[in-house]
Coordinates of C-alpha atoms in Angstrom, one line a residue:
X1 CA 38.6 21.0 -231.9
X2 CA 38.8 19.5 -228.8
X3 CA 37.1 16.2 -228.3
X4 CA 34.3 17.1 -225.5
X5 CA 34.4 13.8 -224.3
X6 CA 37.9 13.8 -223.3
X7 CA 37.3 17.2 -222.0
X8 CA 34.8 16.0 -219.7
X9 CA 36.5 12.6 -218.8
X10 CA 39.5 15.2 -217.8
X11 CA 36.7 17.5 -215.7
X12 CA 35.8 14.4 -214.2
X13 CA 38.4 13.0 -213.1
X14 CA 39.7 16.1 -211.5
X15 CA 36.8 16.2 -209.5
X16 CA 37.1 12.7 -208.2
X17 CA 40.3 13.2 -207.4
X18 CA 39.7 16.4 -205.7
X19 CA 37.1 14.6 -203.8
X20 CA 39.2 12.1 -202.5
X21 CA 42.0 14.7 -201.3
X22 CA 38.7 16.6 -199.4
X23 CA 37.9 13.0 -197.7
X24 CA 41.6 11.7 -197.3
X25 CA 42.7 10.9 -193.9
X26 CA 45.3 13.6 -193.3
X27 CA 47.6 10.7 -191.3
X28 CA 47.4 8.8 -194.5
X29 CA 48.6 11.6 -196.6
X30 CA 51.1 12.5 -194.4
X31 CA 52.3 8.9 -194.4
X32 CA 52.0 8.7 -198.5
X33 CA 53.8 12.4 -198.6
X34 CA 56.7 11.1 -196.4
X35 CA 57.3 7.8 -198.5
X36 CA 57.0 10.2 -201.6
X37 CA 59.9 12.3 -200.1
X38 CA 62.2 9.4 -198.8
X39 CA 61.5 8.3 -202.6
X40 CA 62.7 11.2 -204.1
X41 CA 65.6 11.6 -202.0
X42 CA 66.7 8.1 -202.9
X43 CA 66.4 9.0 -206.3
X44 CA 68.4 11.9 -206.0
X45 CA 71.0 9.9 -204.2
X46 CA 71.1 7.1 -206.7
X47 CA 71.8 9.7 -209.3
X48 CA 74.5 11.7 -207.5
X49 CA 76.3 8.1 -206.7
X50 CA 75.9 7.8 -210.6
X51 CA 77.6 10.9 -211.3
X52 CA 80.3 10.8 -208.9
X53 CA 81.0 7.1 -209.7
X54 CA 81.4 8.2 -213.9
X55 CA 83.9 10.9 -212.5
X56 CA 85.7 7.9 -210.4
X57 CA 85.6 5.8 -213.8
X58 CA 87.4 8.2 -215.5
X59 CA 89.9 9.1 -212.8
X60 CA 90.4 5.5 -213.2
X61 CA 90.8 5.5 -217.2
X62 CA 93.1 8.8 -216.8
X63 CA 95.4 6.8 -214.3
X64 CA 95.7 3.6 -216.7
X65 CA 96.4 6.0 -219.8
X66 CA 99.1 7.9 -217.8
X67 CA 101.0 4.5 -216.8
X68 CA 100.7 3.6 -220.6
X69 CA 102.2 7.2 -221.7
X70 CA 104.9 6.2 -219.2
X71 CA 105.8 3.0 -220.4
X72 CA 105.5 4.4 -224.3
X73 CA 107.9 7.2 -223.6
X74 CA 110.4 5.2 -221.6
X75 CA 110.1 2.4 -224.9
X76 CA 110.3 5.5 -227.3
X77 CA 113.8 6.4 -225.3
X78 CA 115.1 3.0 -225.0
X79 CA 114.7 2.2 -228.8
X80 CA 116.2 5.6 -229.5
X81 CA 119.0 4.8 -227.2
X82 CA 119.3 1.5 -228.7
X83 CA 119.6 3.1 -232.3
X84 CA 122.2 5.4 -231.4
X85 CA 124.3 2.5 -229.9
X86 CA 123.6 -0.1 -232.9
X87 CA 126.8 -0.4 -234.9
X88 CA 125.0 -2.1 -237.6
X89 CA 122.9 0.1 -239.7
X90 CA 120.1 -2.7 -239.9
X91 CA 119.8 -2.9 -236.4
X92 CA 120.1 0.8 -235.9
X93 CA 117.0 1.3 -238.6
X94 CA 115.0 -1.3 -236.8
X95 CA 115.1 0.1 -233.6
X96 CA 114.1 3.6 -235.2
X97 CA 111.2 1.8 -237.0
X98 CA 110.2 0.4 -233.2
X99 CA 110.4 3.9 -231.8
X100 CA 108.1 4.9 -234.2
X101 CA 105.7 2.3 -233.7
X102 CA 105.5 3.1 -230.2
X103 CA 105.9 7.1 -230.4
X104 CA 102.8 6.4 -232.8
X105 CA 100.9 4.4 -230.0
X106 CA 102.2 7.1 -227.3
X107 CA 100.6 9.8 -229.2
X108 CA 97.4 7.6 -229.8
X109 CA 97.3 7.4 -226.1
X110 CA 98.1 10.7 -224.8
X111 CA 94.9 12.2 -227.6
X112 CA 92.8 9.6 -226.0
X113 CA 94.1 11.0 -222.3
X114 CA 93.1 14.7 -223.3
X115 CA 89.8 13.7 -224.4
X116 CA 89.8 11.7 -221.2
X117 CA 90.6 14.7 -219.0
X118 CA 88.3 17.0 -220.9
X119 CA 85.5 14.5 -219.7
X120 CA 87.0 14.2 -216.3
X121 CA 87.1 17.9 -216.1
X122 CA 82.7 18.3 -217.1
X123 CA 82.0 15.4 -214.6
X124 CA 84.2 16.8 -212.1
X125 CA 81.7 20.4 -212.2
X126 CA 78.6 17.7 -212.7
X127 CA 79.7 15.5 -209.3
X128 CA 80.1 18.4 -207.2
X129 CA 76.5 19.6 -208.4
X130 CA 75.5 16.6 -207.5
X131 CA 77.0 16.0 -203.9
X132 CA 74.9 19.6 -203.5
X133 CA 71.8 18.5 -204.8
X134 CA 72.1 15.3 -202.6
X135 CA 73.0 17.2 -199.7
X136 CA 70.1 19.8 -200.0
X137 CA 67.8 16.7 -200.7
X138 CA 68.9 15.2 -197.3
X139 CA 68.4 18.2 -195.2
X140 CA 65.2 19.2 -196.7
X141 CA 63.8 15.5 -196.1
X142 CA 65.1 15.9 -192.3
X143 CA 63.1 19.1 -192.0
X144 CA 60.5 17.2 -193.5
X145 CA 60.4 14.2 -190.8
X146 CA 60.8 16.6 -188.2
X147 CA 57.7 18.4 -189.3
X148 CA 55.6 15.0 -188.9
X149 CA 54.9 14.7 -185.5
X150 CA 53.8 18.0 -185.3
X151 CA 51.6 17.5 -188.4
X152 CA 50.4 13.9 -186.7
X153 CA 49.4 16.5 -183.4
X154 CA 47.5 18.7 -185.9
X155 CA 45.8 16.2 -187.5
X156 CA 44.7 14.6 -183.9
X157 CA 43.3 18.2 -183.0
X158 CA 41.6 18.6 -186.2
X159 CA 39.8 15.1 -186.2
X160 CA 39.0 15.8 -182.4
X161 CA 37.4 19.2 -183.4
X162 CA 35.8 17.5 -186.2
X163 CA 33.9 14.7 -184.0
X164 CA 33.1 17.5 -181.0
X165 CA 31.4 19.5 -184.3
X166 CA 29.7 16.6 -185.2
X167 CA 28.5 15.7 -181.5
X168 CA 27.2 19.4 -181.4
X169 CA 25.3 18.8 -184.4
X170 CA 24.0 15.5 -183.5
X171 CA 22.8 17.5 -180.0
X172 CA 21.3 20.2 -181.5
X173 CA 19.4 18.2 -183.9
X174 CA 17.7 16.3 -181.2
X175 CA 13.9 17.2 -180.5
X176 CA 12.5 16.9 -176.8
X177 CA 9.9 14.6 -176.7
X178 CA 6.2 16.3 -177.0
X179 CA 4.5 14.1 -174.6
X180 CA 7.1 15.0 -171.8
X181 CA 7.5 18.0 -170.0
X182 CA 10.7 19.7 -170.0
X183 CA 12.6 21.1 -167.6
X184 CA 12.7 24.7 -168.9
X185 CA 8.8 24.5 -169.6
X186 CA 8.2 22.9 -165.2
X187 CA 10.7 26.0 -164.4
X188 CA 8.5 28.6 -165.9
X189 CA 5.4 27.3 -164.6
X190 CA 6.9 27.3 -161.3
X191 CA 8.0 30.8 -161.5
X192 CA 4.8 32.2 -163.1
X193 CA 3.1 30.4 -160.0
X194 CA 5.6 32.0 -157.5
X195 CA 5.2 35.4 -159.4
X196 CA 1.5 35.7 -159.5
X197 CA 1.3 34.6 -155.8
X198 CA 4.1 37.9 -155.3
X199 CA 1.5 39.6 -156.9
X200 CA -1.3 38.9 -155.3
X201 CA 0.2 39.6 -152.0
X202 CA 1.7 42.7 -153.1
X203 CA -1.9 43.9 -154.6
X204 CA -3.1 42.8 -151.0
X205 CA -0.6 45.0 -149.0
X206 CA -1.7 48.0 -151.4
X207 CA -5.3 47.7 -150.8
X208 CA -5.5 47.2 -146.8
X209 CA -6.2 43.9 -146.8
X210 CA -6.6 42.3 -143.7
X211 CA -6.5 45.3 -142.0
X212 CA -10.1 46.4 -143.8
X213 CA -11.6 43.2 -143.1
X214 CA -10.6 43.4 -139.3
X215 CA -12.3 47.4 -139.5
X216 CA -15.1 46.2 -141.0
X217 CA -15.6 43.0 -138.6
X218 CA -14.7 45.5 -136.0
X219 CA -17.8 47.8 -136.8
X220 CA -19.6 44.7 -137.4
X221 CA -19.0 44.1 -133.9
X222 CA -19.7 47.4 -132.5
X223 CA -23.0 47.8 -134.6
X224 CA -24.2 44.2 -133.4
X225 CA -23.5 45.0 -129.5
X226 CA -25.5 48.6 -129.9
X227 CA -28.1 46.5 -131.2
X228 CA -28.2 43.8 -128.8
X229 CA -28.6 46.9 -126.2
X230 CA -30.9 48.5 -128.3
X231 CA -33.1 45.3 -128.0
X232 CA -32.6 44.8 -124.1
X233 CA -33.7 48.3 -123.5
X234 CA -36.7 47.3 -125.2
X235 CA -37.3 44.5 -123.4
X236 CA -36.6 45.7 -120.5
X237 CA -39.1 48.7 -121.2
X238 CA -42.0 46.3 -122.1
X239 CA -41.4 44.5 -118.6
X240 CA -42.0 47.5 -117.0
X241 CA -45.1 48.3 -119.4
X242 CA -47.0 44.9 -118.7
X243 CA -47.0 45.0 -115.1
X244 CA -48.6 47.9 -115.6
X245 CA -50.9 47.3 -118.0
X246 CA -52.3 44.2 -115.4
X247 CA -52.7 46.7 -112.4
X248 CA -55.2 48.8 -114.8
X249 CA -56.9 46.0 -115.8
X250 CA -57.3 44.6 -112.3
X251 CA -58.7 48.6 -111.2
X252 CA -61.6 48.3 -113.9

């Protein structure tokens, strides 16, 4: 049964790592990725160099064994020639024995040489594969390095966009002071007064407005003039009556 504490710890660390990745600076992560790619390429190159070096080492050993093979063959042939030319049977036997010793050494060298040749064939194949891997790693590293400038530019753009978004959020969070009138409120009051005045003027013109007042005033003036004439007529009539009444009183 799985340990719940171990499982919880792994979950917590995974969540912690995820939060670190989310909040990490992209430029720092780009630099870390570049360093990681360079380190990996260096390791591949070192491993390839080691494999190629092993092949070269085998080639050096093979060359030495080939030289030894030639020397032993020459010594064996020389010993046999001397044994054939020797007139003394004892010397002939000694030369033959020497030839056998050298021949045994020659056989050992040739056996070792065959083993090294087998190893060299495998090393040759491994070296070619290591070269391809190293070349692919180098090409991949160059491609990644060419993308660094583009990624850095994109990181700058993303940072600027985030700052712009934060600035807009900050502006949206700002609330106007209730004790200070806003331009929108002042504009609304001005527009209301202006439209109210336009409405009153339109209504005034629709109902006659000043023309009605002029007509009413003209009617009043006409009535006043007529009334004034009537009063004058009454006064004149009274004046005519009054002298006649004085004469009547005199005759009586």
